Every structure is written in C-alpha cells, then in structure tokens.
Amino acid sequence: MSTAEDFKAAGNAALQAGKISDAIQNYTKAINLDGANHVYYSNRSAAYLKKGDGHNALEDANACIALNPQFAKGYSRKGAALHALKRYNDSIAAYNEGLEKFPDDAGLKKGLEDVTREKDQPFMAGGGGGGDPMGGGLAGLFSPQMVAQMAMDPKTRPYLQDPDIMAKIKMVQQNPSMVQTILTDPKMMQMLGAMMGQDDDDDAAPAPAPSPAKKPKEEKEPEPMEVEEDWSNLSPEEREKKETEKKARLKKEEGNNLYKDKKFDEALAAYDEAIAIDPTNMTFLSNKAAVYFTQKKYDECIEQCMKAIEVGKEFKASFDERAKALTRCAKAYQKKGDLGKAIELCEASQLESYSKDTQRLLKSLELEKKKKDAMDYQDAEKAEEAKQRGNEFFRQKDFAKAVAEYEEAVKRSPKDAAIRNNLAAALTKIMDFNGAKTQVEKALELDPKYVKAWTRKGDIEFAFKEYHKAMDSYKQGLELDPDNVACKQGLQKTQQQITYGRANMTEEQKKEQAAHAMADPEIQSILSDPVVQQVLRDFGENPNAAQQAMRDQGMRAKINKLIAAGIIETR
C-alpha cells in the first residue's frame, strides 16, 4: 500500500473484522500521508470508541469537525465519544450542535435520544432486581475501568488523590450495598457531578454575561453582603498591601461588569486603574487582552498577553494563569493567520500547565496549518513544469522518477485530472495498480468527461480481471467519444476474454476471479435481488421462463454482468 486511501480501506476492513488495533494503525498511516482528510479522523474516532478509548475518540472527532464543520458524522462521533466518557451534558450539546446544521440527520437524532435517555434514567441495580434502586448503578461508576478513566481526566483526577474519597470508593467496590453512605458526603457528590459532565467555567478572563432569567415578582434580589476582613494582626506593611490588593480587585470587578455590558472602552479604563494600583497582578493585563480580542484588535491583544506573561513570571503567578495568557495569545495569532506562531504559543502554554482545551486547540491548529501549507504549495505553473519532467522520464522508461515528478505535480495542482491520469499510467508501470486505480478514479471525479481516464480505468480493471467493470468503463468512454480507438480495442479484448478466456483458466483461477468479483458491492446487490435469484434458478429448472426474463433489458444487463464477473459460467 502506498496511498492514504489504501490505508483507509485496510482500516475499514480491519474494523469490520473486529481487528481494532490494526484498524487504528491503518487509519493513523492514512492520516500521516494526508492529515487534511476529515474522513480518516472520523474513522479512527470510531475505531477508538469501539476499543473503549473515549478520550482519543473525542480528540479525533474534534479534529474531524475542525477540518470539515459541514460533515454531519463528525458531530455524531463527538457526541458518541462524550457519551462513552459519561459527559452527558457535553454529549447532548455536541448532538444539538450537529442537529442545528443537519436537522434531519438520523444518526444525530438517535445519538441524542440515547444519551438523553441514559442521562435521565435513575441509577438501577446492576445485578438483578429487588435491591436498593440506587445501589448497583452508582457502584458500577466506581469499577476499576471507570476509576482508570477518572485518573486520565484532569477534572476528576484530583479527587482520586484524596485518601478519604479513595477509601469510600474501595468500600463501595467491595460492598456495593454501602453506596448510599456516600450520598451524604459533599466531596463524593461533587466528584459525581464532575463525572457526569458538569464542567467548571473558565474564569481566566471576563466574558459577556448571558441574559439574566426573569424572576417572579414576589422574589426579591438578595442584598449584596460585604465580608469584613480581620487585618488586626497584620503589620502596617502587610495591611497596606492588603488594602492595595482590595482596591485593585474592586476596580477589576468594575471592569468585568463594564465588559459584560459591552462598554469596552470603559472596561479598559477600569483595568488600567487596577494595573496602576497593583502592577504585580498579571490578571488585569489578561483581562485587557480579552477585551481587545473581543474587539478584534489582535495586535493589542498579543501585546497585553505578552506583558501579562512577563509580569506573571516576575511576580510568581500561577502556572495556570500564565498558560491561559499564552493560549489567548495563540488564538490572537490564529486570527491573524500566523498559525506557526499560534502553534508555538500553544505548546508553550502546555509546558506551563496542561489543558485539554488547549490540546484540542493545538491539534486543530496543526491540522489547519497542514491544510493551509498544502494550499499555499499549489502553483499551476510549477505543476506543469513537474508534469513535463514526468513525461520525459516516462518516455525514457524511468517510471520511478516519472511517478515522483507526477506526484509533485499533483501536490502543486491537485485538481488537474490530466496529471492524475498520467500518474496512474506511471503507477501501472511499477505494478502499483491499487495506487493507479485511486488516481484515475480521482481524475474522473474531477472530470467525468475525460475519455482518456475512462480508458485508463478500463485497462486497470482488466489487469485486475474485473472484466465486468472494465466493460462498463470502456462503454462509458465510448458514450463520450464513439470513435475512440483505445476504448473500442479495450472493449473488444474484454469481450473476447469473457467469451473465450475462461476456457484457458484453471479451476483455481476461476474461483479466484469469482471470489474477487463477490467483494464488489454491485455484484453483491445483483445477487441479493430476489428476481435475479429466481431467473438463475429458472436457467436450470425452467429455461423458457429464463429466456422470457432475459428479454427485459435491465435483467439482461444484470445477468451479463454476472457472466463477465465470472459468477455465471456459460458453455
């Protein structure tokens, strides 16, 4: 195998055969060859999900959507992965996002129905009826497999580092009937909430607030309560520092409220006051960066992010805060189109403090850059130069070099059907018929009226002994150009092979040809047709009825296709 499509096909076959690891390996090879094809990520996501690896399934689903947001199955993959991770709310959101774009998609509807039903159903005993209705279901959440998944999730991992929580988990694992005792423990209930997909909000920067829900008239807003702080034991210097921090914090909160009201200039002024009061706090600079990002002033956003990071390093801000500033800076570079710098900053952010969201952004940026690099590489003039070099090597019968030049030409001009047809011709010379078939099919996808490609396709199918397909390809070429000599000769040699060629085949060769044809979905469809099955029986049991059926043009075409494929042998 030499092309991404070959590896994808191998992955599909392995997945259908239940060889999940082999499928993942083949899809990965396809992605390594063509990382801009969203289908490969979708397929690998399905394989990971079948393996029980929800985290990698989710990453590939996100990559699929990033490459092609108009691919409905990408949202199904994401919803299914989140469902498997028991992040029910996130899963429902993913399905709903897909349904907004594809409201009639059956897969999305079914996935949403399944996850909603599982989320809403009460926990039931896992080992038979008659027990505590809350017992078995919750106990099942603490199986060794689920605990392992929790350990890989940054949101639930910290809970497993608490000895009290681990003691309770082991108690429930040993005796599921004790599960009710955990329902009174606030820590355990908080952890269960995290497991069920209740994500914490990112408060690294202010964000516009949602419209507040209207409250009943009789319900009064609670009065804000000022918490008094006891600074009596602090030294004058410490008390002054606390006062300064408090003043700066109040200014920041004022800025946040102005930002929520979309009063951006006033918000910036408030943050500047906070910075003037306490220049050691990077958060105020990060908040300014967030305002600039919202205003699409990306250069100003980048400038404030970098200042925030400098302040954060100087005054020992948390790694998490510094990482968030780097990620915001990366997003600003992404908006400016500098994907290389955006990737660099995401990687720096991950070194400061790992985040799944930043990792998803990083993967998306890498895919976006790969796609952009491929687009930037295109050049019709250089493609023609490479094609001519390939033609010269082909004439010299140096087919390996011809393939290399034609492949370069394809990269330079991927939508040029003639270049792909030339590549297919060169690939047949080095006996890579699968690669040649892929290229000629792509050429016809680009230009269905390209007669030379139909001829080439017929030649390749003839080499595969797929005579029923070769006959169709030559006929298709003749429909476009009735006087085409190559198609006429190809059709003639194919008909001769069908009529006389099998006489020279061994029984083993005949079986091999029939088995190969049986893998063709079109042949499978014909053989599964009850009317065709009856006609085949009539050839042996009721020849007159069979002859009557053969007067129908459609039935005659189907039977002739079975004969050409070697499924039916005439005497």
Coordinates of C-alpha atoms in Angstrom, one line a residue:
M1 CA 0.0 0.0 0.0
S2 CA 1.3 3.5 -0.9
T3 CA -1.7 5.9 -0.6
A4 CA -3.8 7.2 2.2
E5 CA -6.9 5.7 0.6
D6 CA -5.3 2.3 0.6
F7 CA -4.6 2.5 4.3
K8 CA -8.1 3.8 4.9
A9 CA -9.6 0.8 3.0
A10 CA -7.4 -1.6 5.0
G11 CA -8.5 0.2 8.2
N12 CA -12.2 -0.3 7.2
A13 CA -11.6 -4.0 6.5
A14 CA -9.9 -4.5 9.8
L15 CA -12.6 -2.6 11.7
Q16 CA -15.3 -4.8 10.1
A17 CA -13.3 -7.9 11.0
G18 CA -13.1 -6.8 14.6
K19 CA -9.3 -6.1 14.5
I20 CA -9.5 -2.8 16.2
S21 CA -5.8 -2.2 16.8
D22 CA -5.0 -3.0 13.2
A23 CA -7.7 -0.6 12.1
I24 CA -6.3 2.2 14.2
Q25 CA -2.8 1.6 12.9
N26 CA -4.0 1.8 9.3
Y27 CA -6.1 4.9 9.9
T28 CA -3.0 6.5 11.5
K29 CA -0.9 5.7 8.4
A30 CA -3.6 7.3 6.2
I31 CA -3.6 10.4 8.4
N32 CA 0.2 10.6 8.3
L33 CA 0.0 10.7 4.5
D34 CA -3.0 13.0 4.3
G35 CA -3.7 14.8 7.5
A36 CA -6.2 17.2 5.9
N37 CA -8.8 14.5 5.2
H38 CA -11.5 14.6 7.8
V39 CA -12.9 11.2 7.0
Y40 CA -9.7 9.5 8.3
Y41 CA -10.1 11.1 11.7
S42 CA -13.8 10.2 11.7
N43 CA -13.0 6.5 11.0
R44 CA -10.2 6.4 13.6
S45 CA -12.6 8.0 16.1
A46 CA -15.0 5.2 15.5
A47 CA -12.2 2.6 16.0
Y48 CA -11.0 4.2 19.2
L49 CA -14.6 4.2 20.5
K50 CA -15.0 0.6 19.7
K51 CA -11.8 -0.1 21.6
G52 CA -13.2 1.7 24.6
D53 CA -10.8 4.7 24.3
G54 CA -13.2 7.6 24.7
H55 CA -10.5 10.2 25.1
N56 CA -8.7 9.5 21.8
A57 CA -12.1 9.1 20.1
L58 CA -13.1 12.6 21.3
E59 CA -9.8 14.1 20.1
D60 CA -10.2 12.6 16.6
A61 CA -13.9 13.7 16.5
N62 CA -12.8 17.3 17.3
A63 CA -10.1 17.1 14.6
C64 CA -12.7 15.9 12.1
I65 CA -15.0 18.8 12.9
A66 CA -12.2 21.3 12.7
L67 CA -11.3 20.1 9.2
N68 CA -14.9 19.9 7.9
P69 CA -17.6 21.6 10.0
Q70 CA -20.1 20.6 7.4
F71 CA -19.6 16.8 8.0
A72 CA -22.6 15.5 10.0
K73 CA -20.9 12.4 11.1
G74 CA -18.2 14.4 12.9
Y75 CA -20.8 15.7 15.4
S76 CA -22.1 12.1 15.8
R77 CA -18.5 10.9 16.6
K78 CA -18.1 13.7 19.1
G79 CA -21.4 13.0 20.8
A80 CA -20.7 9.3 21.0
A81 CA -17.2 9.8 22.5
L82 CA -18.6 12.2 25.1
H83 CA -21.4 9.7 25.8
A84 CA -18.9 7.0 26.3
L85 CA -17.0 9.2 28.8
K86 CA -20.3 9.8 30.6
R87 CA -20.1 13.5 30.0
Y88 CA -23.8 13.6 29.3
N89 CA -24.3 17.3 29.1
D90 CA -21.4 17.8 26.8
S91 CA -22.6 14.9 24.6
I92 CA -26.1 16.4 24.3
A93 CA -24.6 19.8 23.4
A94 CA -22.5 18.1 20.6
Y95 CA -25.5 16.3 19.2
N96 CA -27.5 19.5 19.3
E97 CA -24.7 21.5 17.6
G98 CA -24.8 18.9 14.8
L99 CA -28.6 19.0 14.5
E100 CA -28.6 22.8 14.2
K101 CA -26.7 22.2 10.9
F102 CA -28.3 18.9 9.9
P103 CA -31.8 18.8 11.4
D104 CA -32.8 15.7 9.5
D105 CA -29.8 13.5 10.3
A106 CA -30.9 10.2 11.7
G107 CA -27.6 9.3 13.3
L108 CA -27.6 12.6 15.3
K109 CA -31.2 12.2 16.4
K110 CA -30.6 8.6 17.5
G111 CA -27.4 9.6 19.4
L112 CA -29.2 12.4 21.2
E113 CA -32.1 10.1 22.1
D114 CA -29.8 7.5 23.5
V115 CA -27.7 9.9 25.6
T116 CA -30.7 11.8 26.9
R117 CA -32.4 8.5 27.9
E118 CA -29.3 7.3 29.8
K119 CA -28.8 10.7 31.5
D120 CA -32.3 11.0 32.7
Q121 CA -32.9 7.4 33.8
P122 CA -32.4 6.6 37.5
F123 CA -29.4 4.5 38.6
M124 CA -30.6 0.9 38.7
A125 CA -29.1 -2.1 40.4
G126 CA -26.7 -3.8 38.1
G127 CA -27.1 -7.4 39.3
G128 CA -30.8 -8.1 39.3
G129 CA -33.9 -6.7 40.8
G130 CA -35.2 -6.4 44.4
G131 CA -32.2 -4.5 45.8
D132 CA -31.6 -0.9 46.6
P133 CA -32.6 1.0 43.5
M134 CA -29.7 3.4 43.9
G135 CA -27.1 0.8 44.8
G136 CA -25.9 -1.1 41.8
G137 CA -25.9 1.8 39.3
L138 CA -23.7 4.1 41.4
A139 CA -21.5 1.2 42.5
G140 CA -20.9 0.5 38.8
L141 CA -19.5 4.0 38.4
F142 CA -16.6 3.0 40.6
S143 CA -15.5 -0.1 38.6
P144 CA -11.7 -0.4 38.0
Q145 CA -12.2 0.7 34.4
M146 CA -14.1 3.8 35.4
V147 CA -11.6 4.7 38.1
A148 CA -8.8 4.4 35.4
Q149 CA -10.8 6.8 33.2
M150 CA -11.2 9.2 36.0
A151 CA -7.4 9.1 36.6
M152 CA -6.9 10.3 33.0
D153 CA -9.4 13.2 33.2
P154 CA -7.9 16.4 34.7
K155 CA -11.3 17.3 36.1
T156 CA -11.7 14.1 38.2
R157 CA -8.0 13.2 38.8
P158 CA -7.6 15.4 41.9
Y159 CA -10.5 13.6 43.6
L160 CA -8.6 10.3 43.4
Q161 CA -5.7 12.0 45.3
D162 CA -7.9 12.4 48.4
P163 CA -7.4 9.4 50.8
D164 CA -11.0 9.8 52.2
I165 CA -12.5 9.6 48.7
M166 CA -10.4 6.6 47.7
A167 CA -11.3 4.8 50.9
K168 CA -15.0 5.3 50.1
I169 CA -14.6 4.1 46.5
K170 CA -12.8 0.9 47.7
M171 CA -15.6 0.4 50.3
V172 CA -18.3 0.6 47.5
Q173 CA -16.2 -1.7 45.2
Q174 CA -16.1 -4.3 48.0
N175 CA -19.7 -3.9 49.1
P176 CA -22.0 -2.2 46.6
S177 CA -24.8 -2.1 49.1
M178 CA -22.8 0.6 51.0
V179 CA -23.2 3.0 48.1
Q180 CA -25.9 5.0 49.9
T181 CA -23.4 6.0 52.6
I182 CA -21.6 8.2 50.0
L183 CA -24.6 10.2 49.1
T184 CA -24.3 12.3 52.4
D185 CA -20.6 13.1 51.6
P186 CA -20.3 16.5 49.8
K187 CA -16.9 15.6 48.4
M188 CA -18.4 12.4 46.8
M189 CA -21.4 14.3 45.4
Q190 CA -19.1 17.0 43.9
M191 CA -17.0 14.3 42.3
L192 CA -20.1 12.6 40.9
G193 CA -21.1 15.9 39.4
A194 CA -17.7 16.2 37.6
M195 CA -18.0 12.6 36.4
M196 CA -21.4 13.4 34.9
G197 CA -20.1 16.2 32.8
Q198 CA -20.8 19.3 34.8
D199 CA -17.8 21.4 33.6
D200 CA -16.4 24.2 35.6
D201 CA -16.4 27.6 33.9
D202 CA -13.1 29.2 32.9
D203 CA -12.7 32.4 34.8
A204 CA -9.3 33.4 33.4
A205 CA -10.9 36.3 31.7
P206 CA -14.2 38.1 31.9
A207 CA -16.8 37.1 29.3
P208 CA -20.1 38.7 28.3
A209 CA -22.8 37.5 30.7
P210 CA -25.9 35.7 29.4
S211 CA -29.2 37.5 29.7
P212 CA -30.4 37.1 33.2
A213 CA -33.5 35.0 33.7
K214 CA -36.6 36.8 34.7
K215 CA -37.7 36.1 38.3
P216 CA -41.2 36.0 39.7
K217 CA -42.3 39.4 41.0
E218 CA -42.6 38.3 44.6
E219 CA -39.0 37.1 44.7
K220 CA -36.6 39.8 45.8
E221 CA -33.0 40.2 44.8
P222 CA -30.7 39.4 47.7
E223 CA -28.8 42.3 49.1
P224 CA -25.1 42.2 48.5
M225 CA -23.1 41.5 51.6
E226 CA -19.7 43.0 52.3
V227 CA -17.4 40.5 54.1
E228 CA -15.4 42.1 56.8
E229 CA -11.7 41.0 56.9
D230 CA -9.7 40.9 60.1
W231 CA -6.4 42.6 59.5
S232 CA -5.8 43.4 63.1
N233 CA -2.9 41.0 63.4
L234 CA -1.1 42.3 60.3
S235 CA 1.9 44.6 60.2
P236 CA 1.4 48.1 58.7
E237 CA 3.2 46.9 55.5
E238 CA 1.0 43.8 55.2
R239 CA -2.1 45.8 55.9
E240 CA -1.2 48.3 53.2
K241 CA -0.6 45.5 50.8
K242 CA -4.0 44.0 51.5
E243 CA -5.6 47.4 51.1
T244 CA -3.9 47.8 47.7
E245 CA -4.9 44.4 46.5
K246 CA -8.5 45.0 47.6
K247 CA -8.7 48.4 45.8
A248 CA -7.2 46.8 42.6
R249 CA -9.7 43.8 42.8
L250 CA -12.7 46.2 43.1
K251 CA -11.5 48.1 40.0
K252 CA -11.1 44.8 38.2
E253 CA -14.7 43.7 39.1
E254 CA -15.9 47.1 37.9
G255 CA -14.1 46.4 34.6
N256 CA -15.7 43.0 34.4
N257 CA -19.2 44.4 34.8
L258 CA -18.5 47.0 32.2
Y259 CA -17.2 44.3 29.9
K260 CA -20.3 42.3 30.4
D261 CA -22.3 45.3 29.4
K262 CA -20.1 45.6 26.3
K263 CA -18.8 49.0 27.4
F264 CA -15.3 48.1 26.2
D265 CA -13.5 51.5 26.4
E266 CA -14.8 52.0 30.0
A267 CA -13.8 48.4 30.9
L268 CA -10.2 49.1 29.6
A269 CA -10.0 52.3 31.6
A270 CA -11.1 50.4 34.8
Y271 CA -8.5 47.7 34.2
D272 CA -5.8 50.4 33.6
E273 CA -6.7 51.8 37.1
A274 CA -6.4 48.3 38.6
I275 CA -3.0 47.9 36.9
A276 CA -1.9 51.3 38.3
I277 CA -2.9 50.3 41.8
D278 CA -1.3 46.9 41.7
P279 CA 1.1 46.4 38.8
T280 CA 2.2 43.0 40.1
N281 CA -1.0 41.2 39.2
M282 CA -1.0 39.7 35.6
T283 CA -4.8 39.1 35.7
F284 CA -5.6 42.7 35.0
L285 CA -3.4 42.7 31.9
S286 CA -5.0 39.4 30.8
N287 CA -8.4 40.9 31.2
K288 CA -7.4 43.9 29.0
A289 CA -6.2 41.3 26.4
A290 CA -9.6 39.7 26.5
V291 CA -11.3 43.0 25.7
Y292 CA -9.0 43.6 22.8
F293 CA -9.7 40.1 21.5
T294 CA -13.4 40.7 21.6
Q295 CA -12.9 44.0 19.7
K296 CA -10.8 42.0 17.1
K297 CA -7.8 44.2 18.0
Y298 CA -5.5 41.2 17.8
D299 CA -2.1 43.1 17.9
E300 CA -3.2 44.9 21.0
C301 CA -4.4 41.6 22.5
I302 CA -1.0 40.0 21.8
E303 CA 0.9 42.9 23.3
Q304 CA -1.2 42.7 26.6
C305 CA -0.8 38.9 26.7
M306 CA 3.0 39.1 26.5
K307 CA 3.1 41.9 29.1
A308 CA 0.9 39.7 31.4
I309 CA 3.2 36.7 31.0
E310 CA 6.3 38.9 31.8
V311 CA 4.5 40.2 35.0
G312 CA 3.4 36.7 35.8
K313 CA 6.9 35.3 35.6
E314 CA 8.4 38.2 37.6
F315 CA 5.9 38.0 40.4
K316 CA 5.4 34.2 40.5
A317 CA 1.9 34.0 39.2
S318 CA 0.4 30.5 39.0
F319 CA 1.4 28.3 36.1
D320 CA -2.3 28.0 35.2
E321 CA -2.7 31.8 34.8
R322 CA 0.4 32.1 32.6
A323 CA -0.8 29.2 30.5
K324 CA -4.2 30.8 29.9
A325 CA -2.5 34.1 28.8
L326 CA -0.3 32.1 26.3
T327 CA -3.4 30.3 24.9
R328 CA -5.2 33.6 24.4
C329 CA -2.2 34.9 22.6
A330 CA -2.2 31.8 20.4
K331 CA -5.8 32.4 19.5
A332 CA -5.0 36.0 18.5
Y333 CA -2.2 34.8 16.2
Q334 CA -4.6 32.3 14.8
K335 CA -7.0 35.1 13.9
K336 CA -4.1 37.0 12.3
G337 CA -3.3 33.9 10.1
D338 CA 0.1 33.2 11.7
L339 CA -0.6 29.6 12.5
G340 CA 3.1 28.7 13.1
K341 CA 3.3 31.3 16.0
A342 CA -0.1 30.1 17.3
I343 CA 1.2 26.5 17.5
E344 CA 4.4 27.6 19.2
L345 CA 2.4 29.5 21.9
C346 CA 0.0 26.6 22.4
E347 CA 3.0 24.3 23.0
A348 CA 4.5 26.9 25.4
S349 CA 1.1 27.0 27.2
Q350 CA 1.0 23.2 27.6
L351 CA 4.5 23.3 29.2
E352 CA 3.3 25.9 31.8
S353 CA 0.1 23.9 32.6
Y354 CA -1.5 21.1 30.6
S355 CA -5.1 21.8 29.5
K356 CA -7.4 19.5 27.4
D357 CA -8.9 22.6 25.8
T358 CA -5.5 23.9 24.7
Q359 CA -4.5 20.5 23.5
R360 CA -7.7 20.4 21.3
L361 CA -6.8 23.9 20.0
L362 CA -3.2 22.8 19.3
K363 CA -4.4 19.8 17.3
S364 CA -6.9 21.9 15.4
L365 CA -4.1 24.5 14.6
E366 CA -1.8 21.8 13.4
L367 CA -4.4 20.4 11.0
E368 CA -5.3 23.9 9.9
K369 CA -1.7 24.7 9.2
K370 CA -1.2 21.4 7.3
K371 CA -4.2 22.3 5.1
K372 CA -3.0 25.9 4.6
D373 CA 0.5 24.7 3.8
A374 CA -0.9 22.4 1.1
M375 CA -3.0 25.2 -0.3
D376 CA 0.0 27.6 -0.3
Y377 CA 2.1 25.0 -2.1
Q378 CA -0.2 24.9 -5.1
D379 CA 1.2 26.6 -8.2
A380 CA -0.2 25.8 -11.7
E381 CA 3.0 26.9 -13.4
K382 CA 5.3 24.7 -11.3
A383 CA 2.8 21.8 -11.6
E384 CA 3.1 22.0 -15.4
E385 CA 6.9 22.0 -15.1
A386 CA 6.8 18.9 -12.9
K387 CA 4.4 17.2 -15.3
Q388 CA 6.7 17.8 -18.3
R389 CA 9.6 16.4 -16.4
G390 CA 7.4 13.4 -15.6
N391 CA 6.5 13.0 -19.2
E392 CA 10.2 13.0 -20.2
F393 CA 11.1 10.3 -17.6
F394 CA 8.1 8.3 -18.8
R395 CA 9.4 8.4 -22.4
Q396 CA 12.8 7.3 -21.1
K397 CA 11.0 4.4 -19.2
D398 CA 12.4 5.6 -15.9
F399 CA 9.0 5.1 -14.3
A400 CA 10.0 5.6 -10.7
K401 CA 11.2 9.1 -11.4
A402 CA 8.2 9.7 -13.5
V403 CA 6.0 8.8 -10.6
A404 CA 7.9 11.2 -8.3
E405 CA 7.5 14.1 -10.7
Y406 CA 3.8 13.4 -11.3
E407 CA 3.2 13.2 -7.6
E408 CA 4.9 16.6 -7.2
A409 CA 2.7 17.9 -10.0
V410 CA -0.4 16.6 -8.1
K411 CA 0.6 18.5 -5.0
R412 CA 1.1 21.6 -7.0
S413 CA -2.2 21.2 -8.8
P414 CA -4.5 18.6 -7.1
K415 CA -7.5 19.4 -9.2
D416 CA -5.8 18.7 -12.6
A417 CA -7.4 15.5 -13.9
A418 CA -4.8 15.0 -16.7
I419 CA -1.9 15.0 -14.2
R420 CA -3.6 12.3 -12.1
N421 CA -4.2 10.3 -15.2
N422 CA -0.5 10.5 -16.1
L423 CA 0.4 9.4 -12.5
A424 CA -2.0 6.5 -12.9
A425 CA -0.2 5.4 -16.1
A426 CA 3.2 5.6 -14.4
L427 CA 2.0 3.7 -11.3
T428 CA 0.8 0.8 -13.5
K429 CA 4.3 0.5 -14.9
I430 CA 5.7 -0.1 -11.5
M431 CA 2.8 -2.6 -10.8
D432 CA 1.1 -0.4 -8.2
F433 CA -2.4 -1.0 -9.6
N434 CA -4.2 0.0 -6.4
G435 CA -2.5 3.4 -6.4
A436 CA -3.2 3.8 -10.1
K437 CA -6.9 3.0 -9.6
T438 CA -7.1 5.6 -6.8
Q439 CA -5.6 8.3 -9.0
V440 CA -7.7 7.5 -12.1
E441 CA -10.9 7.5 -10.0
K442 CA -9.9 10.9 -8.6
A443 CA -9.3 12.1 -12.2
L444 CA -12.8 11.1 -13.2
E445 CA -14.2 12.6 -10.1
L446 CA -12.6 15.9 -11.2
D447 CA -13.6 15.5 -14.8
P448 CA -16.3 12.8 -15.6
K449 CA -16.0 13.5 -19.3
Y450 CA -12.3 12.8 -19.5
V451 CA -12.2 9.9 -22.0
K452 CA -8.5 9.0 -21.5
A453 CA -9.2 8.4 -17.8
W454 CA -12.1 6.1 -18.7
T455 CA -9.8 4.2 -21.0
R456 CA -7.1 4.0 -18.2
K457 CA -9.7 2.9 -15.7
G458 CA -10.8 0.1 -18.0
D459 CA -7.2 -1.0 -18.5
I460 CA -6.6 -1.2 -14.8
E461 CA -9.8 -3.1 -14.2
F462 CA -8.8 -5.5 -17.0
A463 CA -5.5 -6.1 -15.2
F464 CA -7.4 -6.9 -12.0
K465 CA -9.6 -9.4 -14.0
E466 CA -12.6 -7.2 -13.2
Y467 CA -14.0 -7.7 -16.7
H468 CA -17.5 -6.6 -15.8
K469 CA -16.1 -3.3 -14.6
A470 CA -13.7 -2.8 -17.4
M471 CA -16.6 -3.4 -19.9
D472 CA -18.6 -0.6 -18.2
S473 CA -15.6 1.8 -18.2
Y474 CA -14.9 1.3 -21.9
K475 CA -18.6 1.7 -22.7
Q476 CA -18.7 4.9 -20.7
G477 CA -15.7 6.3 -22.7
L478 CA -17.4 5.3 -26.0
E479 CA -20.6 7.2 -24.9
L480 CA -18.5 10.3 -24.7
D481 CA -16.4 9.6 -27.8
P482 CA -18.0 6.9 -30.1
D483 CA -14.9 6.8 -32.3
N484 CA -12.3 6.4 -29.6
V485 CA -9.9 3.7 -30.8
A486 CA -8.5 2.8 -27.3
C487 CA -12.0 2.3 -25.8
K488 CA -13.1 0.2 -28.8
Q489 CA -10.0 -2.0 -28.6
G490 CA -10.4 -2.3 -24.8
L491 CA -14.0 -3.3 -25.1
Q492 CA -13.2 -5.9 -27.8
K493 CA -10.4 -7.5 -25.8
T494 CA -12.6 -7.6 -22.7
Q495 CA -15.5 -9.3 -24.6
Q496 CA -13.1 -11.8 -26.0
Q497 CA -11.7 -12.6 -22.6
I498 CA -15.2 -13.1 -21.2
T499 CA -16.2 -15.3 -24.1
Y500 CA -13.0 -17.4 -24.6
G501 CA -10.6 -16.5 -21.8
R502 CA -12.2 -18.7 -19.1
A503 CA -11.6 -21.7 -21.2
N504 CA -7.9 -21.3 -20.6
M505 CA -8.2 -20.7 -16.9
T506 CA -7.6 -23.4 -14.2
E507 CA -10.3 -24.1 -11.7
E508 CA -8.3 -22.3 -9.1
Q509 CA -8.1 -19.2 -11.3
K510 CA -11.8 -19.3 -11.9
K511 CA -12.5 -19.5 -8.2
E512 CA -10.1 -16.6 -7.6
Q513 CA -11.9 -14.5 -10.2
A514 CA -15.3 -15.3 -8.8
A515 CA -14.2 -14.6 -5.2
H516 CA -12.7 -11.2 -6.2
A517 CA -16.0 -10.3 -8.0
M518 CA -18.0 -11.3 -5.0
A519 CA -16.3 -8.5 -3.0
D520 CA -17.8 -5.9 -5.4
P521 CA -20.9 -4.2 -3.8
E522 CA -22.6 -4.0 -7.2
I523 CA -22.3 -7.8 -7.7
Q524 CA -23.5 -8.4 -4.2
S525 CA -26.5 -6.2 -4.9
I526 CA -27.4 -8.1 -8.0
L527 CA -27.1 -11.5 -6.4
S528 CA -29.3 -10.4 -3.4
D529 CA -32.1 -9.4 -5.8
P530 CA -34.9 -12.0 -5.4
V531 CA -35.9 -11.6 -9.1
V532 CA -32.3 -12.3 -10.2
Q533 CA -32.2 -15.3 -7.9
Q534 CA -35.4 -16.7 -9.5
V535 CA -34.1 -16.2 -13.0
L536 CA -30.9 -18.0 -12.1
R537 CA -32.9 -20.9 -10.8
D538 CA -35.1 -20.8 -14.0
F539 CA -32.0 -21.4 -16.2
G540 CA -31.8 -24.9 -14.7
E541 CA -35.4 -25.6 -13.9
N542 CA -37.5 -23.6 -16.3
P543 CA -35.4 -22.4 -19.4
N544 CA -38.5 -20.9 -21.1
A545 CA -39.2 -18.6 -18.1
A546 CA -35.5 -17.7 -18.0
Q547 CA -35.5 -16.8 -21.7
Q548 CA -38.6 -14.7 -21.2
A549 CA -36.9 -12.8 -18.3
M550 CA -33.8 -12.1 -20.5
R551 CA -36.0 -10.1 -22.9
D552 CA -36.0 -7.4 -20.3
Q553 CA -33.1 -5.1 -21.0
G554 CA -32.3 -4.4 -17.3
M555 CA -32.4 -8.1 -16.4
R556 CA -30.2 -9.0 -19.4
A557 CA -27.6 -6.4 -18.3
K558 CA -27.5 -7.8 -14.8
I559 CA -27.1 -11.4 -16.0
N560 CA -24.4 -10.3 -18.5
K561 CA -22.6 -8.5 -15.7
L562 CA -22.6 -11.8 -13.6
I563 CA -21.2 -13.6 -16.6
A564 CA -18.5 -11.0 -17.2
A565 CA -17.6 -11.2 -13.5
G566 CA -17.1 -15.0 -13.7
I567 CA -20.0 -15.7 -11.3
I568 CA -22.0 -17.5 -14.0
E569 CA -20.2 -19.7 -16.5
T570 CA -21.7 -20.3 -19.9
R571 CA -21.0 -23.3 -22.1

